[in-house]
Amino acid sequence: MAKEGFNTSNLHSDRKDNPEHGVLHKAIHPSVAYGYEDARHLAEVFQGKRAGYNYGRQLNPTVTALQNRLTKMEDGVASIGFATGMAAIASTMLSLLKKGDHIVSSTFLFGNTNSFFNTLVRLGIEVTFVDATEVGLIENALQKNTRLVFVETIANPVTQVADLKNIGDLCQIKNLIYCVDNTMTSPHLFSPKKVGA
């Protein structure tokens, strides 16, 4: 049998995951709190010693299903679900960067991403904005303390397309983190991993 394509694989993945009660698609779990037989069991879940859910704000079966689906779609190792794209970008940057670091970013960005990157400056993280359609401009902007290069696959809303492959090659050579916001294309149309992100 031929390997399933992207659409077929994603359409049928719920059934392959053996959802509870034989339903065709995963259920949505709106619960905030979860009950356990005794306090010890609950404590072990809270401490990460035992699998389970303890509070909806931290994780729930619906978010787990989403994360697993995204991981599969992106052919990844793991995923973390966020309420918004900006929450994902902020968490990523604040996890990877520290005071004194430098990033090179595309000039062509979603407005809120641009605003957030300007906020990073107040945290002691330097940001240089360049036209990411030309890899030479990215390379010229690199500094000794550059840690990361950030681009959008297709800039939102202006639709410039970054020189994705050549930027990925540059980041590999210079040992830089290559962060690609793939919002405008999704993994169905483009996989950032294929260009080293």
mmCIF file of C-alpha atoms in Angstrom:
data_model
loop_
_atom_site.group_PDB
_atom_site.id
_atom_site.type_symbol
_atom_site.label_atom_id
_atom_site.label_comp_id
_atom_site.label_asym_id
_atom_site.label_seq_id
_atom_site.Cartn_x
_atom_site.Cartn_y
_atom_site.Cartn_z
ATOM 1 C CA MET A 1 0.000 0.000 0.000
ATOM 2 C CA ALA A 2 1.272 3.466 -0.873
ATOM 3 C CA LYS A 3 2.185 5.883 1.883
ATOM 4 C CA GLU A 4 -0.719 8.133 2.809
ATOM 5 C CA GLY A 5 -0.472 11.732 1.709
ATOM 6 C CA PHE A 6 -0.658 14.707 4.063
ATOM 7 C CA ASN A 7 -4.434 15.198 3.716
ATOM 8 C CA THR A 8 -5.368 11.527 4.064
ATOM 9 C CA SER A 9 -3.074 11.011 7.020
ATOM 10 C CA ASN A 10 -4.499 13.997 8.887
ATOM 11 C CA LEU A 11 -8.098 13.252 8.007
ATOM 12 C CA HIS A 12 -7.901 9.732 9.405
ATOM 13 C CA SER A 13 -5.453 10.234 12.272
ATOM 14 C CA ASP A 14 -8.195 10.454 14.922
ATOM 15 C CA ARG A 15 -9.362 6.953 14.061
ATOM 16 C CA LYS A 16 -5.830 5.585 14.119
ATOM 17 C CA ASP A 17 -5.335 6.955 17.623
ATOM 18 C CA ASN A 18 -8.180 4.747 18.915
ATOM 19 C CA PRO A 19 -10.334 7.482 20.420
ATOM 20 C CA GLU A 20 -12.415 6.578 23.428
ATOM 21 C CA HIS A 21 -15.768 4.875 22.929
ATOM 22 C CA GLY A 22 -15.131 4.297 19.208
ATOM 23 C CA VAL A 23 -15.990 7.860 18.175
ATOM 24 C CA LEU A 24 -14.692 8.960 14.782
ATOM 25 C CA HIS A 25 -13.083 12.148 16.068
ATOM 26 C CA LYS A 26 -11.561 13.079 19.389
ATOM 27 C CA ALA A 27 -13.904 14.568 21.944
ATOM 28 C CA ILE A 28 -13.521 18.077 23.329
ATOM 29 C CA HIS A 29 -12.893 18.059 27.074
ATOM 30 C CA PRO A 30 -14.011 21.374 28.623
ATOM 31 C CA SER A 31 -13.332 20.275 32.210
ATOM 32 C CA VAL A 32 -11.214 22.559 34.370
ATOM 33 C CA ALA A 33 -10.703 20.278 37.356
ATOM 34 C CA TYR A 34 -10.069 16.539 37.500
ATOM 35 C CA GLY A 35 -10.975 14.126 40.275
ATOM 36 C CA TYR A 36 -8.901 11.274 41.641
ATOM 37 C CA GLU A 37 -9.564 8.404 44.018
ATOM 38 C CA ASP A 38 -7.462 9.921 46.775
ATOM 39 C CA ALA A 39 -5.200 12.869 47.566
ATOM 40 C CA ARG A 40 -2.021 10.836 47.072
ATOM 41 C CA HIS A 41 -2.946 10.028 43.462
ATOM 42 C CA LEU A 42 -3.703 13.710 42.800
ATOM 43 C CA ALA A 43 -0.433 14.776 44.450
ATOM 44 C CA GLU A 44 1.523 12.346 42.261
ATOM 45 C CA VAL A 45 -0.110 13.807 39.147
ATOM 46 C CA PHE A 46 0.714 17.360 40.298
ATOM 47 C CA GLN A 47 4.325 16.321 40.942
ATOM 48 C CA GLY A 48 4.656 14.649 37.544
ATOM 49 C CA LYS A 49 5.253 11.230 39.113
ATOM 50 C CA ARG A 50 2.098 9.840 37.556
ATOM 51 C CA ALA A 51 0.389 10.526 34.235
ATOM 52 C CA GLY A 52 -2.853 12.469 34.341
ATOM 53 C CA TYR A 53 -4.462 15.875 34.281
ATOM 54 C CA ASN A 54 -4.827 18.118 37.296
ATOM 55 C CA TYR A 55 -6.089 21.481 36.108
ATOM 56 C CA GLY A 56 -7.334 22.647 32.715
ATOM 57 C CA ARG A 57 -5.118 25.725 32.642
ATOM 58 C CA GLN A 58 -2.029 23.506 32.659
ATOM 59 C CA LEU A 59 -3.149 20.759 30.286
ATOM 60 C CA ASN A 60 -6.201 18.766 29.299
ATOM 61 C CA PRO A 61 -6.982 15.900 26.905
ATOM 62 C CA THR A 62 -8.113 18.309 24.170
ATOM 63 C CA VAL A 63 -4.824 20.226 24.239
ATOM 64 C CA THR A 64 -2.876 16.963 24.357
ATOM 65 C CA ALA A 65 -4.723 15.781 21.226
ATOM 66 C CA LEU A 66 -3.946 19.090 19.475
ATOM 67 C CA GLN A 67 -0.266 18.937 20.432
ATOM 68 C CA ASN A 68 0.004 15.336 19.247
ATOM 69 C CA ARG A 69 -1.670 16.217 15.944
ATOM 70 C CA LEU A 70 0.648 19.214 15.391
ATOM 71 C CA THR A 71 3.694 17.103 16.190
ATOM 72 C CA LYS A 72 2.614 14.547 13.602
ATOM 73 C CA MET A 73 1.774 17.194 10.985
ATOM 74 C CA GLU A 74 5.165 18.855 11.449
ATOM 75 C CA ASP A 75 7.018 15.520 11.711
ATOM 76 C CA GLY A 76 8.319 16.834 15.000
ATOM 77 C CA VAL A 77 9.480 15.562 18.366
ATOM 78 C CA ALA A 78 6.922 17.419 20.503
ATOM 79 C CA SER A 79 4.633 20.446 20.411
ATOM 80 C CA ILE A 80 3.291 22.958 22.893
ATOM 81 C CA GLY A 81 -0.134 24.476 22.337
ATOM 82 C CA PHE A 82 -0.644 28.185 23.023
ATOM 83 C CA ALA A 83 -3.793 30.278 23.042
ATOM 84 C CA THR A 84 -2.348 32.693 20.465
ATOM 85 C CA GLY A 85 0.512 32.938 18.013
ATOM 86 C CA MET A 86 1.930 35.876 19.948
ATOM 87 C CA ALA A 87 2.005 33.769 23.119
ATOM 88 C CA ALA A 88 3.981 31.149 21.198
ATOM 89 C CA ILE A 89 6.436 33.719 19.832
ATOM 90 C CA ALA A 90 6.883 35.455 23.195
ATOM 91 C CA SER A 91 7.446 32.164 25.021
ATOM 92 C CA THR A 92 9.929 31.013 22.411
ATOM 93 C CA MET A 93 11.942 34.234 22.476
ATOM 94 C CA LEU A 94 11.909 34.577 26.262
ATOM 95 C CA SER A 95 13.007 30.945 26.608
ATOM 96 C CA LEU A 96 15.874 31.154 24.133
ATOM 97 C CA LEU A 97 17.206 34.671 24.652
ATOM 98 C CA LYS A 98 18.830 36.521 27.522
ATOM 99 C CA LYS A 99 20.099 40.017 28.196
ATOM 100 C CA GLY A 100 23.036 40.760 25.901
ATOM 101 C CA ASP A 101 21.838 38.532 23.056
ATOM 102 C CA HIS A 102 21.142 39.793 19.548
ATOM 103 C CA ILE A 103 18.622 38.618 16.974
ATOM 104 C CA VAL A 104 18.250 39.392 13.301
ATOM 105 C CA SER A 105 14.647 39.633 12.187
ATOM 106 C CA SER A 106 12.889 40.225 8.936
ATOM 107 C CA THR A 107 11.591 43.758 8.519
ATOM 108 C CA PHE A 108 8.432 42.268 7.056
ATOM 109 C CA LEU A 109 6.536 41.063 10.124
ATOM 110 C CA PHE A 110 3.102 40.816 11.607
ATOM 111 C CA GLY A 111 2.623 44.112 13.468
ATOM 112 C CA ASN A 112 2.329 42.558 16.928
ATOM 113 C CA THR A 113 5.497 40.537 16.388
ATOM 114 C CA ASN A 114 7.312 43.733 15.452
ATOM 115 C CA SER A 115 5.985 45.447 18.592
ATOM 116 C CA PHE A 116 7.065 42.518 20.760
ATOM 117 C CA PHE A 117 10.555 42.520 19.267
ATOM 118 C CA ASN A 118 10.842 46.227 20.063
ATOM 119 C CA THR A 119 9.873 45.324 23.644
ATOM 120 C CA LEU A 120 12.789 42.875 23.772
ATOM 121 C CA VAL A 121 15.124 45.868 23.488
ATOM 122 C CA ARG A 122 13.926 47.033 26.927
ATOM 123 C CA LEU A 123 15.007 43.618 28.251
ATOM 124 C CA GLY A 124 18.535 44.116 26.940
ATOM 125 C CA ILE A 125 18.084 41.989 23.819
ATOM 126 C CA GLU A 126 19.242 43.739 20.671
ATOM 127 C CA VAL A 127 17.165 43.366 17.496
ATOM 128 C CA THR A 128 18.255 44.233 13.965
ATOM 129 C CA PHE A 129 15.553 44.337 11.284
ATOM 130 C CA VAL A 130 16.551 43.603 7.680
ATOM 131 C CA ASP A 131 14.964 42.626 4.376
ATOM 132 C CA ALA A 132 14.894 38.814 4.663
ATOM 133 C CA THR A 133 14.341 38.334 0.946
ATOM 134 C CA GLU A 134 18.121 38.813 0.594
ATOM 135 C CA VAL A 135 20.308 36.454 2.622
ATOM 136 C CA GLY A 136 23.295 38.800 2.226
ATOM 137 C CA LEU A 137 21.514 41.435 4.307
ATOM 138 C CA ILE A 138 20.940 38.866 7.050
ATOM 139 C CA GLU A 139 24.603 37.869 6.967
ATOM 140 C CA ASN A 140 25.770 41.501 7.104
ATOM 141 C CA ALA A 141 23.600 42.094 10.190
ATOM 142 C CA LEU A 142 25.146 39.248 12.208
ATOM 143 C CA GLN A 143 27.157 40.177 15.289
ATOM 144 C CA LYS A 144 29.308 38.242 17.765
ATOM 145 C CA ASN A 145 26.323 37.991 20.119
ATOM 146 C CA THR A 146 23.737 36.993 17.487
ATOM 147 C CA ARG A 147 21.823 33.969 18.728
ATOM 148 C CA LEU A 148 18.782 33.722 16.473
ATOM 149 C CA VAL A 149 17.345 34.646 13.073
ATOM 150 C CA PHE A 150 13.572 35.131 12.819
ATOM 151 C CA VAL A 151 11.468 35.253 9.655
ATOM 152 C CA GLU A 152 7.917 34.583 8.570
ATOM 153 C CA THR A 153 7.470 32.080 5.727
ATOM 154 C CA ILE A 154 5.201 34.543 3.956
ATOM 155 C CA ALA A 155 5.156 37.901 5.708
ATOM 156 C CA ASN A 156 1.803 38.853 7.211
ATOM 157 C CA PRO A 157 0.190 40.986 5.805
ATOM 158 C CA VAL A 158 2.600 42.229 3.125
ATOM 159 C CA THR A 159 3.357 38.754 1.652
ATOM 160 C CA GLN A 160 7.104 39.051 1.033
ATOM 161 C CA VAL A 161 8.721 35.611 0.944
ATOM 162 C CA ALA A 162 11.991 35.276 2.839
ATOM 163 C CA ASP A 163 14.990 33.550 1.248
ATOM 164 C CA LEU A 164 14.190 30.581 3.460
ATOM 165 C CA LYS A 165 16.647 27.959 2.236
ATOM 166 C CA ASN A 166 19.673 30.238 2.027
ATOM 167 C CA ILE A 167 18.927 31.735 5.448
ATOM 168 C CA GLY A 168 18.688 28.185 6.811
ATOM 169 C CA ASP A 169 22.055 27.314 5.276
ATOM 170 C CA LEU A 170 23.586 30.473 6.778
ATOM 171 C CA CYS A 171 22.178 29.676 10.225
ATOM 172 C CA GLN A 172 23.593 26.154 10.016
ATOM 173 C CA ILE A 173 27.054 27.449 9.071
ATOM 174 C CA LYS A 174 27.002 30.109 11.809
ATOM 175 C CA ASN A 175 25.392 27.783 14.396
ATOM 176 C CA LEU A 176 22.390 30.075 14.909
ATOM 177 C CA ILE A 177 18.840 29.222 15.891
ATOM 178 C CA TYR A 178 16.577 29.626 12.869
ATOM 179 C CA CYS A 179 13.028 30.474 13.889
ATOM 180 C CA VAL A 180 10.369 30.488 11.153
ATOM 181 C CA ASP A 181 6.786 31.602 11.798
ATOM 182 C CA ASN A 182 4.854 29.356 9.415
ATOM 183 C CA THR A 183 1.389 30.811 10.105
ATOM 184 C CA MET A 184 0.634 31.844 6.541
ATOM 185 C CA THR A 185 1.420 28.499 4.910
ATOM 186 C CA SER A 186 0.815 25.720 7.454
ATOM 187 C CA PRO A 187 2.697 22.414 7.313
ATOM 188 C CA HIS A 188 0.553 21.324 4.370
ATOM 189 C CA LEU A 189 2.264 23.823 2.063
ATOM 190 C CA PHE A 190 5.684 24.247 3.647
ATOM 191 C CA SER A 191 7.807 22.539 6.286
ATOM 192 C CA PRO A 192 10.345 24.863 7.954
ATOM 193 C CA LYS A 193 12.354 21.808 9.025
ATOM 194 C CA LYS A 194 13.245 21.252 5.375
ATOM 195 C CA VAL A 195 15.207 24.519 5.387
ATOM 196 C CA GLY A 196 16.891 23.943 8.739
ATOM 197 C CA ALA A 197 14.486 25.746 11.071
#
